[in-house]
Amino acid sequence: MKLVVLGSGGSWPCRDRAPPAVALKLNGEILLFDCAEGTQRQFMFSSVSFMQVRHIFLSHLHGDHFLGLPGLVETMALNGRKDRLDVYGPPGTAERLRTLFTVGYFSAAFPLEFHDLKDGGHLDIGGYTVRCIEASHLVPALSYSVEEDCRPGRFNLEKAKALGIPEGRLYNRLQAGETVTHAGKTFTPDMVLGPPRKGRKIVYTGDTSPGPVITDLARDADVLIHDSTSDAALVAKANQYGHSSNVQAAETARAAGARTLLLVHISPRFGKEDEPRILAEAKAVFPDTVLASDLLELDVKLRE
Ligand SMILES: [Zn+2]
Ligand SMILES: [Zn+2]
């Protein structure tokens, strides 16, 4: 599981930062969160291919979060894509995107589906569950979590031996969750496996001011990718426009018990010279904070 920050800025493209887009690479396919203008070109500078994008989750339809979509889809078509692509967003997204895709002489050579998701919605994408909640922004907006399914517990070799189960195929079947029999006795997986091991969890807030719903969504996240539009000094203005400050993002990460906080949607008003201060303000509250830069790649390892 790998996270690739394609655009770490907010509002508009600037010299140091592209606007929002984050790719999450799972087994052979990519989930893309937001698709700002230029996202397809950012992909070309990264280690992942946009042809592998299978699902796109838009946080909302402010221009800095979706204007890269028509261009990306057009390029996928020109490159011979045949695989289906699903695009999700808050209520109203499907209708608006259908309209957008009728403006030019565009015809996708592959299935392209638009979906509205609601507050509290969830989606099973094979091995992972995507959940969404309504974010606190100026227009309908969603925050997303991706949770990997639990894995079976660790195999306890001593227990298995003590029970008289012979090594080999029966061990594999028990590890896979099957009940087996040997010498007239029945053995269930719980007799030899430890407790189920939790999968990884990634949370992408999109644009939002802080609140208990976001904290709940971010509970125990391995990586919390959080709106960090402003620094500590400009927090009131950030909240007025449905955004968060770096320190508020850090407070949420701490309250939620997240493992790593990734600050994104950095306002174009901040330059390179502000970065050490922005990071230090957040780290004072939540030490495991990373200030995202474009093309930053983060391996998300299993905890156990
Ligand atoms: Zn934005
Ligand atoms: Zn916005």
GROMACS .gro file of C-alpha atoms and ligand atoms in nm:
model
  306
    1MET     CA    1   0.000   0.000   0.000
    2LYS     CA    2   0.152   0.326  -0.113
    3LEU     CA    3   0.036   0.687  -0.101
    4VAL     CA    4   0.149   0.930  -0.368
    5VAL     CA    5   0.077   1.300  -0.319
    6LEU     CA    6   0.033   1.436  -0.671
    7GLY     CA    7  -0.078   1.782  -0.561
    8SER     CA    8  -0.018   1.916  -0.210
    9GLY     CA    9  -0.149   2.270  -0.256
   10GLY     CA   10  -0.495   2.424  -0.249
   11SER     CA   11  -0.702   2.681  -0.437
   12TRP     CA   12  -0.492   2.712  -0.756
   13PRO     CA   13  -0.173   2.576  -0.909
   14CYS     CA   14   0.134   2.768  -0.798
   15ARG     CA   15   0.506   2.741  -0.858
   16ASP     CA   16   0.584   2.514  -0.565
   17ARG     CA   17   0.264   2.311  -0.543
   18ALA     CA   18   0.007   2.155  -0.771
   19PRO     CA   19  -0.356   2.158  -0.651
   20PRO     CA   20  -0.518   1.858  -0.476
   21ALA     CA   21  -0.481   1.498  -0.589
   22VAL     CA   22  -0.366   1.196  -0.386
   23ALA     CA   23  -0.321   0.847  -0.530
   24LEU     CA   24  -0.348   0.537  -0.312
   25LYS     CA   25  -0.193   0.232  -0.471
   26LEU     CA   26  -0.342  -0.098  -0.352
   27ASN     CA   27  -0.281  -0.439  -0.508
   28GLY     CA   28  -0.234  -0.341  -0.871
   29GLU     CA   29  -0.497  -0.069  -0.880
   30ILE     CA   30  -0.514   0.293  -0.778
   31LEU     CA   31  -0.775   0.493  -0.592
   32LEU     CA   32  -0.748   0.863  -0.669
   33PHE     CA   33  -0.870   1.124  -0.425
   34ASP     CA   34  -0.953   1.450  -0.602
   35CYS     CA   35  -0.831   1.533  -0.947
   36ALA     CA   36  -0.720   1.893  -0.979
   37GLU     CA   37  -0.605   2.038  -1.309
   38GLY     CA   38  -0.270   1.897  -1.414
   39THR     CA   39  -0.318   1.572  -1.220
   40GLN     CA   40  -0.243   1.357  -1.527
   41ARG     CA   41   0.091   1.535  -1.574
   42GLN     CA   42   0.176   1.496  -1.206
   43PHE     CA   43   0.120   1.122  -1.254
   44MET     CA   44   0.387   1.123  -1.526
   45PHE     CA   45   0.644   1.256  -1.278
   46SER     CA   46   0.551   0.992  -1.018
   47SER     CA   47   0.615   0.618  -0.987
   48VAL     CA   48   0.250   0.526  -1.055
   49SER     CA   49   0.050   0.516  -1.378
   50PHE     CA   50  -0.285   0.688  -1.428
   51MET     CA   51  -0.391   0.392  -1.643
   52GLN     CA   52  -0.419   0.193  -1.319
   53VAL     CA   53  -0.672   0.431  -1.165
   54ARG     CA   54  -0.987   0.228  -1.104
   55HIS     CA   55  -1.189   0.457  -0.875
   56ILE     CA   56  -1.184   0.836  -0.837
   57PHE     CA   57  -1.327   0.987  -0.519
   58LEU     CA   58  -1.394   1.360  -0.546
   59SER     CA   59  -1.431   1.542  -0.216
   60HIS     CA   60  -1.639   1.820  -0.377
   61LEU     CA   61  -1.683   2.022  -0.691
   62HIS     CA   62  -1.477   2.331  -0.620
   63GLY     CA   63  -1.258   2.378  -0.926
   64ASP     CA   64  -0.932   2.299  -0.748
   65HIS     CA   65  -1.060   1.945  -0.677
   66PHE     CA   66  -1.202   1.821  -1.008
   67LEU     CA   67  -1.092   2.026  -1.310
   68GLY     CA   68  -0.832   1.767  -1.406
   69LEU     CA   69  -1.095   1.500  -1.459
   70PRO     CA   70  -1.199   1.564  -1.824
   71GLY     CA   71  -0.836   1.581  -1.937
   72LEU     CA   72  -0.739   1.267  -1.749
   73VAL     CA   73  -1.033   1.069  -1.888
   74GLU     CA   74  -0.963   1.191  -2.242
   75THR     CA   75  -0.598   1.080  -2.215
   76MET     CA   76  -0.703   0.741  -2.078
   77ALA     CA   77  -0.928   0.698  -2.385
   78LEU     CA   78  -0.651   0.803  -2.626
   79ASN     CA   79  -0.424   0.546  -2.464
   80GLY     CA   80  -0.668   0.267  -2.536
   81ARG     CA   81  -0.817   0.215  -2.194
   82LYS     CA   82  -1.087  -0.051  -2.189
   83ASP     CA   83  -1.133  -0.093  -1.814
   84ARG     CA   84  -1.426   0.062  -1.638
   85LEU     CA   85  -1.371   0.382  -1.437
   86ASP     CA   86  -1.597   0.485  -1.150
   87VAL     CA   87  -1.609   0.843  -1.025
   88TYR     CA   88  -1.776   0.929  -0.694
   89GLY     CA   89  -1.862   1.252  -0.519
   90PRO     CA   90  -2.115   1.420  -0.292
   91PRO     CA   91  -2.485   1.453  -0.388
   92GLY     CA   92  -2.521   1.629  -0.725
   93THR     CA   93  -2.187   1.509  -0.859
   94ALA     CA   94  -2.315   1.255  -1.111
   95GLU     CA   95  -2.550   1.498  -1.284
   96ARG     CA   96  -2.294   1.778  -1.299
   97LEU     CA   97  -2.020   1.553  -1.434
   98ARG     CA   98  -2.250   1.407  -1.700
   99THR     CA   99  -2.314   1.763  -1.817
  100LEU     CA  100  -1.943   1.845  -1.811
  101PHE     CA  101  -1.867   1.549  -2.033
  102THR     CA  102  -2.120   1.663  -2.297
  103VAL     CA  103  -1.951   1.999  -2.354
  104GLY     CA  104  -1.676   1.879  -2.590
  105TYR     CA  105  -1.670   1.618  -2.867
  106PHE     CA  106  -1.585   1.352  -2.619
  107SER     CA  107  -1.664   0.984  -2.636
  108ALA     CA  108  -1.507   0.745  -2.392
  109ALA     CA  109  -1.414   0.411  -2.541
  110PHE     CA  110  -1.448   0.253  -2.198
  111PRO     CA  111  -1.727   0.239  -1.937
  112LEU     CA  112  -1.728   0.561  -1.736
  113GLU     CA  113  -1.973   0.574  -1.445
  114PHE     CA  114  -2.057   0.864  -1.213
  115HIS     CA  115  -2.203   0.808  -0.867
  116ASP     CA  116  -2.336   1.024  -0.585
  117LEU     CA  117  -2.240   0.918  -0.235
  118LYS     CA  118  -2.421   1.025   0.079
  119ASP     CA  119  -2.314   1.104   0.433
  120GLY     CA  120  -2.254   0.767   0.601
  121GLY     CA  121  -2.223   0.582   0.271
  122HIS     CA  122  -1.987   0.290   0.220
  123LEU     CA  123  -1.858   0.085  -0.066
  124ASP     CA  124  -1.691  -0.255  -0.082
  125ILE     CA  125  -1.410  -0.252  -0.337
  126GLY     CA  126  -1.269  -0.600  -0.283
  127GLY     CA  127  -1.048  -0.629   0.023
  128TYR     CA  128  -1.116  -0.270   0.125
  129THR     CA  129  -1.414  -0.064   0.242
  130VAL     CA  130  -1.445   0.301   0.149
  131ARG     CA  131  -1.661   0.508   0.383
  132CYS     CA  132  -1.761   0.870   0.355
  133ILE     CA  133  -1.907   1.135   0.580
  134GLU     CA  134  -2.024   1.487   0.510
  135ALA     CA  135  -1.740   1.734   0.562
  136SER     CA  136  -1.789   2.086   0.695
  137HIS     CA  137  -1.729   2.303   0.388
  138LEU     CA  138  -1.906   2.577   0.192
  139VAL     CA  139  -2.060   2.337  -0.062
  140PRO     CA  140  -2.160   1.967  -0.039
  141ALA     CA  141  -1.835   1.788   0.041
  142LEU     CA  142  -1.724   1.445   0.161
  143SER     CA  143  -1.435   1.311   0.365
  144TYR     CA  144  -1.330   0.953   0.291
  145SER     CA  145  -1.173   0.662   0.472
  146VAL     CA  146  -1.030   0.347   0.316
  147GLU     CA  147  -1.012   0.048   0.547
  148GLU     CA  148  -0.838  -0.275   0.461
  149ASP     CA  149  -1.019  -0.594   0.565
  150CYS     CA  150  -0.888  -0.771   0.876
  151ARG     CA  151  -0.638  -1.052   0.822
  152PRO     CA  152  -0.651  -1.382   1.012
  153GLY     CA  153  -0.451  -1.394   1.334
  154ARG     CA  154  -0.099  -1.534   1.360
  155PHE     CA  155  -0.057  -1.911   1.345
  156ASN     CA  156   0.054  -2.056   1.678
  157LEU     CA  157   0.291  -2.340   1.592
  158GLU     CA  158   0.329  -2.467   1.951
  159LYS     CA  159  -0.045  -2.489   1.999
  160ALA     CA  160  -0.089  -2.675   1.672
  161LYS     CA  161   0.183  -2.924   1.765
  162ALA     CA  162   0.045  -2.970   2.116
  163LEU     CA  163  -0.295  -3.050   1.966
  164GLY     CA  164  -0.133  -3.320   1.754
  165ILE     CA  165  -0.202  -3.163   1.416
  166PRO     CA  166   0.065  -3.276   1.168
  167GLU     CA  167   0.266  -3.002   0.993
  168GLY     CA  168   0.190  -2.924   0.631
  169ARG     CA  169  -0.130  -2.878   0.436
  170LEU     CA  170  -0.360  -2.880   0.739
  171TYR     CA  171  -0.172  -2.577   0.877
  172ASN     CA  172  -0.233  -2.384   0.554
  173ARG     CA  173  -0.602  -2.470   0.557
  174LEU     CA  174  -0.641  -2.362   0.921
  175GLN     CA  175  -0.456  -2.037   0.846
  176ALA     CA  176  -0.698  -1.982   0.558
  177GLY     CA  177  -0.991  -2.010   0.799
  178GLU     CA  178  -1.099  -2.369   0.726
  179THR     CA  179  -1.203  -2.629   0.981
  180VAL     CA  180  -1.005  -2.951   0.939
  181THR     CA  181  -1.017  -3.306   1.072
  182HIS     CA  182  -0.730  -3.539   1.159
  183ALA     CA  183  -0.733  -3.880   1.327
  184GLY     CA  184  -1.102  -3.846   1.397
  185LYS     CA  185  -1.068  -3.507   1.567
  186THR     CA  186  -1.198  -3.171   1.442
  187PHE     CA  187  -0.985  -2.858   1.464
  188THR     CA  188  -1.120  -2.505   1.411
  189PRO     CA  189  -0.901  -2.206   1.315
  190ASP     CA  190  -0.959  -2.031   1.649
  191MET     CA  191  -0.780  -2.321   1.821
  192VAL     CA  192  -0.449  -2.228   1.655
  193LEU     CA  193  -0.482  -1.866   1.540
  194GLY     CA  194  -0.433  -1.548   1.741
  195PRO     CA  195  -0.685  -1.263   1.727
  196PRO     CA  196  -0.762  -1.116   1.379
  197ARG     CA  197  -0.510  -0.852   1.274
  198LYS     CA  198  -0.642  -0.512   1.178
  199GLY     CA  199  -0.587  -0.386   0.827
  200ARG     CA  200  -0.457  -0.044   0.734
  201LYS     CA  201  -0.670   0.270   0.731
  202ILE     CA  202  -0.622   0.587   0.528
  203VAL     CA  203  -0.836   0.899   0.572
  204TYR     CA  204  -0.863   1.185   0.324
  205THR     CA  205  -1.058   1.481   0.460
  206GLY     CA  206  -1.072   1.702   0.150
  207ASP     CA  207  -1.167   2.061   0.234
  208THR     CA  208  -1.318   2.087   0.580
  209SER     CA  209  -1.316   2.275   0.904
  210PRO     CA  210  -1.252   2.050   1.204
  211GLY     CA  211  -1.523   1.878   1.407
  212PRO     CA  212  -1.613   1.559   1.594
  213VAL     CA  213  -1.734   1.382   1.277
  214ILE     CA  214  -1.394   1.419   1.115
  215THR     CA  215  -1.223   1.300   1.433
  216ASP     CA  216  -1.449   0.992   1.438
  217LEU     CA  217  -1.372   0.911   1.076
  218ALA     CA  218  -1.000   0.950   1.147
  219ARG     CA  219  -1.006   0.715   1.449
  220ASP     CA  220  -0.692   0.494   1.451
  221ALA     CA  221  -0.601   0.592   1.094
  222ASP     CA  222  -0.255   0.486   0.981
  223VAL     CA  223  -0.237   0.801   0.772
  224LEU     CA  224  -0.465   1.101   0.812
  225ILE     CA  225  -0.442   1.331   0.509
  226HIS     CA  226  -0.590   1.655   0.638
  227ASP     CA  227  -0.682   1.999   0.508
  228SER     CA  228  -0.413   2.238   0.633
  229THR     CA  229  -0.498   2.550   0.439
  230SER     CA  230  -0.372   2.799   0.695
  231ASP     CA  231  -0.112   2.838   0.965
  232ALA     CA  232  -0.202   2.892   1.331
  233ALA     CA  233  -0.235   3.271   1.296
  234LEU     CA  234  -0.497   3.259   1.019
  235VAL     CA  235  -0.719   2.994   1.176
  236ALA     CA  236  -1.031   3.215   1.201
  237LYS     CA  237  -1.018   3.298   0.833
  238ALA     CA  238  -0.958   2.934   0.741
  239ASN     CA  239  -1.261   2.820   0.942
  240GLN     CA  240  -1.477   3.095   0.795
  241TYR     CA  241  -1.417   2.942   0.450
  242GLY     CA  242  -1.465   2.582   0.559
  243HIS     CA  243  -1.098   2.495   0.601
  244SER     CA  244  -0.863   2.396   0.882
  245SER     CA  245  -0.533   2.522   1.012
  246ASN     CA  246  -0.221   2.312   1.051
  247VAL     CA  247  -0.268   2.307   1.429
  248GLN     CA  248  -0.633   2.202   1.402
  249ALA     CA  249  -0.531   1.916   1.175
  250ALA     CA  250  -0.275   1.813   1.437
  251GLU     CA  251  -0.533   1.834   1.716
  252THR     CA  252  -0.764   1.607   1.516
  253ALA     CA  253  -0.481   1.357   1.454
  254ARG     CA  254  -0.402   1.351   1.826
  255ALA     CA  255  -0.767   1.315   1.934
  256ALA     CA  256  -0.825   1.040   1.678
  257GLY     CA  257  -0.513   0.842   1.773
  258ALA     CA  258  -0.383   0.852   1.416
  259ARG     CA  259  -0.036   0.717   1.339
  260THR     CA  260   0.083   0.972   1.084
  261LEU     CA  261  -0.060   1.309   0.983
  262LEU     CA  262  -0.004   1.439   0.632
  263LEU     CA  263  -0.076   1.810   0.588
  264VAL     CA  264  -0.214   1.899   0.245
  265HIS     CA  265  -0.411   2.177   0.071
  266ILE     CA  266  -0.144   2.428   0.170
  267SER     CA  267  -0.256   2.777   0.068
  268PRO     CA  268  -0.066   2.945  -0.217
  269ARG     CA  269  -0.004   3.236   0.022
  270PHE     CA  270   0.268   3.030   0.193
  271GLY     CA  271   0.607   2.988   0.031
  272LYS     CA  272   0.908   2.768   0.099
  273GLU     CA  273   1.023   3.007   0.371
  274ASP     CA  274   0.704   2.942   0.573
  275GLU     CA  275   0.726   2.563   0.563
  276PRO     CA  276   0.953   2.500   0.865
  277ARG     CA  277   0.723   2.713   1.081
  278ILE     CA  278   0.402   2.549   0.950
  279LEU     CA  279   0.546   2.206   1.023
  280ALA     CA  280   0.681   2.304   1.367
  281GLU     CA  281   0.345   2.448   1.478
  282ALA     CA  282   0.173   2.120   1.392
  283LYS     CA  283   0.448   1.899   1.536
  284ALA     CA  284   0.421   2.077   1.871
  285VAL     CA  285   0.072   1.921   1.895
  286PHE     CA  286   0.125   1.598   1.700
  287PRO     CA  287   0.490   1.493   1.652
  288ASP     CA  288   0.428   1.244   1.370
  289THR     CA  289   0.333   1.514   1.122
  290VAL     CA  290   0.458   1.536   0.764
  291LEU     CA  291   0.413   1.849   0.557
  292ALA     CA  292   0.329   1.708   0.215
  293SER     CA  293   0.515   1.818  -0.093
  294ASP     CA  294   0.425   1.730  -0.451
  295LEU     CA  295   0.529   1.376  -0.551
  296LEU     CA  296   0.592   1.271  -0.192
  297GLU     CA  297   0.552   0.892  -0.168
  298LEU     CA  298   0.471   0.715   0.155
  299ASP     CA  299   0.471   0.337   0.208
  300VAL     CA  300   0.200   0.240   0.450
  301LYS     CA  301   0.320  -0.067   0.637
  302LEU     CA  302   0.112  -0.316   0.831
  303ARG     CA  303   0.125  -0.260   1.204
  304GLU     CA  304   0.158  -0.630   1.293
  305ZN      ZN  305  -0.984   2.330  -0.219
  306ZN      ZN  306  -1.331   2.374  -0.151
   0.00000   0.00000   0.00000
